[in-house]
GROMACS .gro file of C-alpha atoms in nm:
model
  360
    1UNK     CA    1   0.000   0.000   0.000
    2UNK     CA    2   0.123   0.338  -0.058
    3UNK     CA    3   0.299   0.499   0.225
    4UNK     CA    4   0.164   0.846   0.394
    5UNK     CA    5   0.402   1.141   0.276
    6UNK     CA    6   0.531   1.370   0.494
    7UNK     CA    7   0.292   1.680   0.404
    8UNK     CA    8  -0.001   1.394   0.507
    9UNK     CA    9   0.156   1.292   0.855
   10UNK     CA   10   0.213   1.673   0.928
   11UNK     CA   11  -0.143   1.749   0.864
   12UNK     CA   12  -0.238   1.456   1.086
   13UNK     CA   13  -0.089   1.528   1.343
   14UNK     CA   14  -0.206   1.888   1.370
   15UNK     CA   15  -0.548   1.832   1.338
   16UNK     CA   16  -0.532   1.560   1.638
   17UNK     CA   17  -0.364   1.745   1.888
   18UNK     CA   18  -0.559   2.025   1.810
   19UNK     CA   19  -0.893   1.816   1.855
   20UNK     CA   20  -0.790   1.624   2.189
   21UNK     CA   21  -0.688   1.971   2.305
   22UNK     CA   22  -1.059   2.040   2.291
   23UNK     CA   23  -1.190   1.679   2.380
   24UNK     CA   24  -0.980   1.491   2.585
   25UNK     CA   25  -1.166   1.351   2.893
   26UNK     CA   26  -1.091   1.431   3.259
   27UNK     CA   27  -0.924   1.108   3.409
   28UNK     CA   28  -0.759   1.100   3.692
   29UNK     CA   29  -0.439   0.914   3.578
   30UNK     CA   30  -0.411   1.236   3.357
   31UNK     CA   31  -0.376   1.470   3.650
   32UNK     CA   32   0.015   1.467   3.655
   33UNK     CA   33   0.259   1.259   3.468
   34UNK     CA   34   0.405   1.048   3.779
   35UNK     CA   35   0.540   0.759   3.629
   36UNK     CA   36   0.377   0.531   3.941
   37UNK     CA   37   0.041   0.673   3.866
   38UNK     CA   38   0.079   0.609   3.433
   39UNK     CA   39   0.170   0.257   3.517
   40UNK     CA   40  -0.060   0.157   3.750
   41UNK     CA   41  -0.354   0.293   3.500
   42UNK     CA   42  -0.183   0.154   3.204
   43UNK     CA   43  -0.132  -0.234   3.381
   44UNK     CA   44  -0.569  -0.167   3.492
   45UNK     CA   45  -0.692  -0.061   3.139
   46UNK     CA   46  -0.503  -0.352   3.000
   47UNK     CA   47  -0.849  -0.553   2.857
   48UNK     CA   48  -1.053  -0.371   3.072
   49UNK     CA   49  -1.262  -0.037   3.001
   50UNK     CA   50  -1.203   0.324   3.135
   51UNK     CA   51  -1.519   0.371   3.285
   52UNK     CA   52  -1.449   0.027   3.471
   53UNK     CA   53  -1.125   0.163   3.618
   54UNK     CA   54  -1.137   0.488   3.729
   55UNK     CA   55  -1.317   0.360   4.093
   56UNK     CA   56  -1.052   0.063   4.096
   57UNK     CA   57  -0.752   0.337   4.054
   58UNK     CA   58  -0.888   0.619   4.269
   59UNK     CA   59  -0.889   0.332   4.577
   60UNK     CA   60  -0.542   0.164   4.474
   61UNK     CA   61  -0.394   0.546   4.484
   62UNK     CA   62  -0.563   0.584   4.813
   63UNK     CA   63  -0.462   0.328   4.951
   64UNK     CA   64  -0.130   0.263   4.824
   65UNK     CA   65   0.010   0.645   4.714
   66UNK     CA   66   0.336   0.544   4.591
   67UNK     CA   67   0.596   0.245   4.488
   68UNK     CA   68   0.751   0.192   4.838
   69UNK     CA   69   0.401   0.189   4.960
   70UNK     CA   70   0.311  -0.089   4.684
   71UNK     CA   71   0.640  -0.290   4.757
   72UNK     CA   72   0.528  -0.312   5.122
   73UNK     CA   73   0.216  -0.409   5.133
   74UNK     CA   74   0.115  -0.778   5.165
   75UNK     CA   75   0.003  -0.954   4.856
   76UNK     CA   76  -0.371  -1.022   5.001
   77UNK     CA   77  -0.377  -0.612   5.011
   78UNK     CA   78  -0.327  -0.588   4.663
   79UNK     CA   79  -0.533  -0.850   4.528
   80UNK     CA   80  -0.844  -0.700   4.790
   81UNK     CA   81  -0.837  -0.369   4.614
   82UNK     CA   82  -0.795  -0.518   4.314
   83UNK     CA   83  -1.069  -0.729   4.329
   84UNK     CA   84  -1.384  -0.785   4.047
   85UNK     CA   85  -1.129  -0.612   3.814
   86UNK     CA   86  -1.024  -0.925   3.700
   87UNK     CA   87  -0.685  -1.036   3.477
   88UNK     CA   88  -0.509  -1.103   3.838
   89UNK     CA   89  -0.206  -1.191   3.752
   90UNK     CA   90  -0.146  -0.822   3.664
   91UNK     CA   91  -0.196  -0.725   4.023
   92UNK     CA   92   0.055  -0.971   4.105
   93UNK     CA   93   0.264  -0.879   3.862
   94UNK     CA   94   0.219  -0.541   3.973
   95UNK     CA   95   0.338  -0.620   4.309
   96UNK     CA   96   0.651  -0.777   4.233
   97UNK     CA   97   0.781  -0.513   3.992
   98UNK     CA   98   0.708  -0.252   4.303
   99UNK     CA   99   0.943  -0.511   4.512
  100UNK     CA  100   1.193  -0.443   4.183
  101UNK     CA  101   1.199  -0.081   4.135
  102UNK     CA  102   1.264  -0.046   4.551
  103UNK     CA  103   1.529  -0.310   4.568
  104UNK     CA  104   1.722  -0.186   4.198
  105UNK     CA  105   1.573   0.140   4.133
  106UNK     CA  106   1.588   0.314   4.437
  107UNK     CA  107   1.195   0.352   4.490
  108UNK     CA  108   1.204   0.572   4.147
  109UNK     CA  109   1.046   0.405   3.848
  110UNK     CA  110   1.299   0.383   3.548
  111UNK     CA  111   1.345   0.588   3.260
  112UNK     CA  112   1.580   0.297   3.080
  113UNK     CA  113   1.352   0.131   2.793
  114UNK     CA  114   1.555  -0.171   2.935
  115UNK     CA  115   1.510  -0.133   3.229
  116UNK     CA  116   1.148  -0.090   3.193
  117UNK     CA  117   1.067  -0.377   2.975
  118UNK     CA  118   1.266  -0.627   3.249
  119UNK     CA  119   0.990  -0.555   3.430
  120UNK     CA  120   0.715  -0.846   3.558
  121UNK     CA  121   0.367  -0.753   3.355
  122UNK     CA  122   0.521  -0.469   3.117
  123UNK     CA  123   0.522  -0.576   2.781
  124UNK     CA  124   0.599  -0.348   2.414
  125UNK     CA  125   0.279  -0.121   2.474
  126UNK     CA  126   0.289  -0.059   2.813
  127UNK     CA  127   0.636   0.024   2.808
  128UNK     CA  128   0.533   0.260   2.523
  129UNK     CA  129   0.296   0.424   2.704
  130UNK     CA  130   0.463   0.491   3.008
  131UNK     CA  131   0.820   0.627   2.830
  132UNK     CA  132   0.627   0.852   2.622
  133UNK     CA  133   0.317   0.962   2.855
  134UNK     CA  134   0.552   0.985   3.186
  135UNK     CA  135   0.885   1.087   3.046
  136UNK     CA  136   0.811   1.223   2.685
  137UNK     CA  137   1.021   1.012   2.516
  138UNK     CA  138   0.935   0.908   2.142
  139UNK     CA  139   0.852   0.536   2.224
  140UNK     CA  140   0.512   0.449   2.008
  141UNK     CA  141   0.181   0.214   2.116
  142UNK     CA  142   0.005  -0.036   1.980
  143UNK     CA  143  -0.357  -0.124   2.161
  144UNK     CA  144  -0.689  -0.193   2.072
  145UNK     CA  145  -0.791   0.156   2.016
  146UNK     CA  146  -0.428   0.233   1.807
  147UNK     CA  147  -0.503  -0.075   1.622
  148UNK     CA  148  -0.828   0.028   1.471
  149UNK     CA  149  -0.722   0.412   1.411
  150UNK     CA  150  -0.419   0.319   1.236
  151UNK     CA  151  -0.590   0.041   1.009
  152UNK     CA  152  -0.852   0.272   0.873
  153UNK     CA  153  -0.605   0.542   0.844
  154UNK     CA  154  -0.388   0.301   0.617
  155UNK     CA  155  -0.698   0.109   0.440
  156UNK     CA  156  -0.542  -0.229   0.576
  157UNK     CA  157  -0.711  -0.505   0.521
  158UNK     CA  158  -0.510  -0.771   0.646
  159UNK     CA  159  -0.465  -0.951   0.988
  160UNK     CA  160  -0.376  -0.710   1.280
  161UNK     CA  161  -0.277  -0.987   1.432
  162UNK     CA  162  -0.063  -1.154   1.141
  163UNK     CA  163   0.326  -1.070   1.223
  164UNK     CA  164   0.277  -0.875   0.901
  165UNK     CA  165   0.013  -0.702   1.038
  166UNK     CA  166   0.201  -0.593   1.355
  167UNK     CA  167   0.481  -0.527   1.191
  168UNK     CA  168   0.304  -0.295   0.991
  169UNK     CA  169   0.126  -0.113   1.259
  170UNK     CA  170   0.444  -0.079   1.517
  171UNK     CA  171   0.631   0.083   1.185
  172UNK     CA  172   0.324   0.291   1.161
  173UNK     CA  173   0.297   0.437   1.495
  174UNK     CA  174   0.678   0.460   1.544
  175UNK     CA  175   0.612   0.681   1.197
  176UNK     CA  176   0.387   0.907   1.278
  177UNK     CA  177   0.521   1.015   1.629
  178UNK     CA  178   0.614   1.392   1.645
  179UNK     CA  179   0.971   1.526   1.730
  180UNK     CA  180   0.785   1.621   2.101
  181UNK     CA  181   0.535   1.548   2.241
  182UNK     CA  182   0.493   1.170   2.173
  183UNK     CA  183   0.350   1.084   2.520
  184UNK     CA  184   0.025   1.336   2.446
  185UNK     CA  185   0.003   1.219   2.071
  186UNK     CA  186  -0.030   0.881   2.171
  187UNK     CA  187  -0.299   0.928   2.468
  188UNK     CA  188  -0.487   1.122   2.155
  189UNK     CA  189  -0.439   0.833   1.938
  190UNK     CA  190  -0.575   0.632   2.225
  191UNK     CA  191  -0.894   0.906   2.301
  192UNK     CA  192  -0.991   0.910   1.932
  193UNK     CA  193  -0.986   0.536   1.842
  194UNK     CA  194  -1.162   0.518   2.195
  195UNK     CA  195  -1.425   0.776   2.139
  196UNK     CA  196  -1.485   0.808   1.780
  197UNK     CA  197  -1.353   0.567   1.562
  198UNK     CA  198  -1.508   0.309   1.744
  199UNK     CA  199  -1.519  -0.052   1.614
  200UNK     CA  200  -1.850  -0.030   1.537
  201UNK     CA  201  -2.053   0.291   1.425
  202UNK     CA  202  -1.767   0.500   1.384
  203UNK     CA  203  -1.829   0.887   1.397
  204UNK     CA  204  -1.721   0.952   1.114
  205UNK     CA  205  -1.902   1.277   1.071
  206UNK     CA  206  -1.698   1.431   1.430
  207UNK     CA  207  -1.368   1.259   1.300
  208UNK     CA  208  -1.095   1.530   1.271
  209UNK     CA  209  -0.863   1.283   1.014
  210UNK     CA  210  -1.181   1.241   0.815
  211UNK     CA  211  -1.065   1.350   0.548
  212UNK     CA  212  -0.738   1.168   0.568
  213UNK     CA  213  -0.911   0.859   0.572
  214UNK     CA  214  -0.884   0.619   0.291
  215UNK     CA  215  -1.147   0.378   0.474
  216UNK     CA  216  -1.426   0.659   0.478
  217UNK     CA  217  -1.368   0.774   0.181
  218UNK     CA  218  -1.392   0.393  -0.012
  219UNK     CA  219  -1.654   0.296   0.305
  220UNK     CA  220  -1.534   0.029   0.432
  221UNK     CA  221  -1.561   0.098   0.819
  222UNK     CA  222  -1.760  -0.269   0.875
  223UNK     CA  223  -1.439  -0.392   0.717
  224UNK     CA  224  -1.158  -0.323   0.816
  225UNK     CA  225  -1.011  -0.368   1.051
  226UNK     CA  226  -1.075  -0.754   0.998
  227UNK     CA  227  -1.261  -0.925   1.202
  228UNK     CA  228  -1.102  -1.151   1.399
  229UNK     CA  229  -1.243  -1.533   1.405
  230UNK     CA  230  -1.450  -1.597   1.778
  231UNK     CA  231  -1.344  -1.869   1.970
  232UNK     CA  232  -1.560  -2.214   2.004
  233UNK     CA  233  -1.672  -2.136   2.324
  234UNK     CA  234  -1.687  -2.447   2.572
  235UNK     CA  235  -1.997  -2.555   2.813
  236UNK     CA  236  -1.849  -2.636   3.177
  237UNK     CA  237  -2.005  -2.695   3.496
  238UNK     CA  238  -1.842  -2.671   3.772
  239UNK     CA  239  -1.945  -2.644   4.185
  240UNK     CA  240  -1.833  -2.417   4.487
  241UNK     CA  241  -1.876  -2.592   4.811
  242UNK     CA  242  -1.867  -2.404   5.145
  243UNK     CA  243  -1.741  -2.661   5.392
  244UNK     CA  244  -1.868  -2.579   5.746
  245UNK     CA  245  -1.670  -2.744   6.066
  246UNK     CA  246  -1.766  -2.583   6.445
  247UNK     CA  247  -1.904  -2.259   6.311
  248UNK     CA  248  -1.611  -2.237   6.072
  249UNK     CA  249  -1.581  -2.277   5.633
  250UNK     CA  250  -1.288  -2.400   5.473
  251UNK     CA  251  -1.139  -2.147   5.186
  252UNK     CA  252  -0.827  -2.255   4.933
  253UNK     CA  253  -0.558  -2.006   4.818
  254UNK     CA  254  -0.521  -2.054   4.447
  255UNK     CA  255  -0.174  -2.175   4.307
  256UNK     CA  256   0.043  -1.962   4.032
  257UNK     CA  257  -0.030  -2.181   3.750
  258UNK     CA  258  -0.431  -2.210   3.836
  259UNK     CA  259  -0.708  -1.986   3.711
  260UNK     CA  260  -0.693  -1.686   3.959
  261UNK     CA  261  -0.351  -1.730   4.131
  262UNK     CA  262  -0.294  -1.622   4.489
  263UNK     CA  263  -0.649  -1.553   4.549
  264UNK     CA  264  -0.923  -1.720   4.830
  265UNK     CA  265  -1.204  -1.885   4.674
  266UNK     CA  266  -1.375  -2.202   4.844
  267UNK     CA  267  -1.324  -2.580   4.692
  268UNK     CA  268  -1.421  -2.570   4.313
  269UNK     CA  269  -1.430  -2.890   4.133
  270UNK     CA  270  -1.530  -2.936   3.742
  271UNK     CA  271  -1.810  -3.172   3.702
  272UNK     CA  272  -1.860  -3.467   3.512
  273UNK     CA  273  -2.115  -3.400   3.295
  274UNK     CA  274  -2.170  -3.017   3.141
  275UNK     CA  275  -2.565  -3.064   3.149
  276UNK     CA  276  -2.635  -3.217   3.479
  277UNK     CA  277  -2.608  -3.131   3.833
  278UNK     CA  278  -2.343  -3.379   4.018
  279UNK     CA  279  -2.428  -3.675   4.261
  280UNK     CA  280  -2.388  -3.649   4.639
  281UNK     CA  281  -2.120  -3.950   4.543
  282UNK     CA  282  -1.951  -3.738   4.286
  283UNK     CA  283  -1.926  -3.422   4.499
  284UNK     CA  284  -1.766  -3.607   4.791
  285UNK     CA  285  -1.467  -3.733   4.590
  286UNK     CA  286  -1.362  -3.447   4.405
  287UNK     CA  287  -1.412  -3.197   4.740
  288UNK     CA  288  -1.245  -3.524   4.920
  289UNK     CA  289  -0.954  -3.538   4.619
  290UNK     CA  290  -0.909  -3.157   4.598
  291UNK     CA  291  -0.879  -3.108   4.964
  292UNK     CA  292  -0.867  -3.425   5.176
  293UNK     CA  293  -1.157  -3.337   5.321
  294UNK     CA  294  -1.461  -3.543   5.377
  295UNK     CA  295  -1.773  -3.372   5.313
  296UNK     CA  296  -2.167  -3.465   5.313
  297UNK     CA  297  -2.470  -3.348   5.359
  298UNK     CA  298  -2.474  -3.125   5.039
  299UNK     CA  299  -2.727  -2.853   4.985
  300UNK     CA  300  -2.769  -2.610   4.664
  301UNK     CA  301  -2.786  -2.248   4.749
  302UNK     CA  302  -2.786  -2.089   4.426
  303UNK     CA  303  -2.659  -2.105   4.057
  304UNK     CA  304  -2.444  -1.890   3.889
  305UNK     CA  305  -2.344  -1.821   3.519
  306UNK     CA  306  -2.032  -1.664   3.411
  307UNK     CA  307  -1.785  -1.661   3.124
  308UNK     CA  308  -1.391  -1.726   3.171
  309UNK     CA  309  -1.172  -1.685   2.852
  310UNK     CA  310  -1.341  -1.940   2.593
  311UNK     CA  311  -1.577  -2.101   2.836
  312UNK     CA  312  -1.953  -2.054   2.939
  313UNK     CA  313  -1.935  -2.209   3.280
  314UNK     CA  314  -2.227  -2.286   3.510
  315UNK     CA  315  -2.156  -2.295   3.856
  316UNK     CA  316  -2.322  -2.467   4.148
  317UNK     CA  317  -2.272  -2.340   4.462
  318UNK     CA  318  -2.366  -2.573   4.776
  319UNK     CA  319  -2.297  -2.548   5.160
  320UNK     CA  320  -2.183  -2.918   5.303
  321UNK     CA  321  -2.026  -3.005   5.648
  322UNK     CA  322  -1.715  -3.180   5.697
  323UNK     CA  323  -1.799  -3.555   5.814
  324UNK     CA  324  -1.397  -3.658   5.908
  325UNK     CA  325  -1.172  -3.554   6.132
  326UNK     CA  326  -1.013  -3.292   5.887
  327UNK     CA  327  -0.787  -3.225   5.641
  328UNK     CA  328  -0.566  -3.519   5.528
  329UNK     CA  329  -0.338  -3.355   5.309
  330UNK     CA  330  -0.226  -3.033   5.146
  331UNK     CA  331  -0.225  -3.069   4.761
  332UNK     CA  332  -0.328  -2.687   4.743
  333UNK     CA  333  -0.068  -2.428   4.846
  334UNK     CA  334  -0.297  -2.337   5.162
  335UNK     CA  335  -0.578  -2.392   5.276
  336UNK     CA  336  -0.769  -2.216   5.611
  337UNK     CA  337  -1.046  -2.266   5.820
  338UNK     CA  338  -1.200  -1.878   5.868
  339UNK     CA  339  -1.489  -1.815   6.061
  340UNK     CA  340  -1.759  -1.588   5.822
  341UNK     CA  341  -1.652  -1.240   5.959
  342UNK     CA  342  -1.277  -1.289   5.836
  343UNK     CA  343  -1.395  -1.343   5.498
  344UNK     CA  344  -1.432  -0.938   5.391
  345UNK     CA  345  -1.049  -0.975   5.471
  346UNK     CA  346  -0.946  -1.204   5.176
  347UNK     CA  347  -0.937  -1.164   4.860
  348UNK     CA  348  -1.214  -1.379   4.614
  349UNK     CA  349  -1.257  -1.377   4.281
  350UNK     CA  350  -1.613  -1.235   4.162
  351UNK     CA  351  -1.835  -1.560   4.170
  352UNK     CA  352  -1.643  -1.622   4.522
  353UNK     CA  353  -1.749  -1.278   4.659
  354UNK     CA  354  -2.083  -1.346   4.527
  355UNK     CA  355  -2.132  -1.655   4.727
  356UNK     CA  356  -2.001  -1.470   5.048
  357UNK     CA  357  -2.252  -1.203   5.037
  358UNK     CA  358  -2.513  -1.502   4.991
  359UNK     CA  359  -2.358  -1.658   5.314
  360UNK     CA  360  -2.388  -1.292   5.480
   0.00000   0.00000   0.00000
């Protein structure tokens, strides 16, 4: 495809700093450039949406203010404010790059690209965004929103996830970044794909680049960029069991390499059959084989449905009371017996926070 001349990338990029001079929205990770406060924003809004973490980063800030404050707290702290924001591992993540920047940085975030990308949870982007937004320099992005502007904007048809088709894109944004300024273009960038050329029904009409825009101008909008195939999505049902012994319920920290490592949820076990409830028999050996447990008397409080990654998974939660003398063996990194009022204290995942309020 022909390449945008210089006279067409100056023009650009006057017409969108002049328009998120005018539009750009009041977020509170914009209210300084600290380079704690542009990562922390830039690890939440990774897969999630703005208007989902502003709440989540006003609290962390508040309750954690700056990197030796991170780097200190306890790892249950951290995953309790972060939690219903979901993607955990960047919280832990998060957490151990704090532990990093106090121990070989001094407490000061670093301004080496190196140095930066060493980091747990900071890949090409977010290392982008915080070199350019925090410190100015000319590093570019490449997100979801970037994607999408800079596709139309170059007619491309192709994969954007294709190596061609990131290859393309990172040689694009490196491109167009100005002399100065690159950590502003690129929140523009950001703000525009964001707000107006959104995947679907583009503004079009309130797009300052309009009429740069090869994919306006030839309408394909609905086409590019190209949709991406969906993923087969999976039926699986699985059931939460709250285990009650002398006025106390059993809870299980997660392990690293399980689905929402290093936080509290109570023994989860994937049943046999996708379309019907599990036995009594059933239930007892997998809670039995998960936690060495033995546990009858099962009773169904409620159902939930919720969607992890590529499956649709229906969850059964019953309470049950623990028939032996206790646990056997370990085969989960921990495992506590609380008593209800200690569980605002630890950190669940949603569907486990759920079930405690139904407890409550």
């Amino acid at each position: 495809m022909p390449w945008p001349d210089g006279p067409w990338r100056r023009d650009l990029r006057r017409r969108l700093s002049a328009w998120y001079r005018r539009n750009a929205r009041d977020l509170p990770w914009r209210k300084n450039g600290d380079p704690y406060r542009v990562w922390v924003s830039e690890i939440m809004l990774q897969q999630t949406q703005v208007a989902t973490v502003r709440g989540y980063f006003e609290r962390f800030m508040a309750a954690l203010p700056t990197i030796d404050a991170l780097a200190a707290a306890e790892e249950d702290s951290v995953l309790r404010l972060w939690e219903g924001l979901g993607y955990y591992r960047r919280a832990r993540q998060l957490h151990r790059a704090a532990k990093i920047v106090v121990a070989e940085h001094g407490g000061r975030f670093p301004s080496d690209p190196q140095h930066v990308r060493q980091l747990p949870g900071i890949g090409r982007y977010t290392a982008g965004a915080i070199l350019s937004i925090a410190f100015d320099l000319p590093h570019p992005i490449l997100e979801a929103n970037t994607i999408r502007l800079l596709s139309r904007l170059l007619a491309y048809r192709g994969s954007t996830h294709s190596t061609a088709g990131q290859q393309l894109l990172w040689h694009a944004a490196q491109t167009l970044l100005p002399a100065r300024g690159a950590g502003t273009f690129n929140q523009a960038q950001m703000e525009l794909g964001s707000q107006v050329c959104r995947p679907r029904d583009p503004d079009c009409p309130h797009c300052p680049l309009v009429r740069l825009c090869p994919t306006f101008r030839d309408s394909l909008q609905s086409k590019i960029p190209a949709p991406r195939p969906k993923p087969q999505i999976e039926a699986v049902r699985e059931a939460a069991v709250v285990i009650r012994r002398r006025g106390k319920i059993l809870l299980i920290r997660r392990g690293a390499h399980e689905r929402w490592a290093g936080l509290w949820d109570f023994p989860r076990v994937v049943c046999d059959s996708p379309d019907a409830s599990p036995t009594p028999a059933e239930l007892t050996a997998k809670i039995r084989a998960a936690t060495g447990v033995a546990a009858d008397n099962f009773q169904l409080r409620t159902t939930l449905r919720h969607g992890v990654t590529r499956f649709r998974i229906t969850l059964e939660c019953y309470e049950a009371r623990a028939a032996g003398p206790g646990m056997r063996k370990k085969p989960a990194p921990e495992m506590r017996w609380i008593t209800l009022s200690e569980l605002p204290e630890y950190p669940l995942n949603t569907t486990g926070r759920k079930l405690a309020r139904l407890l409550a």
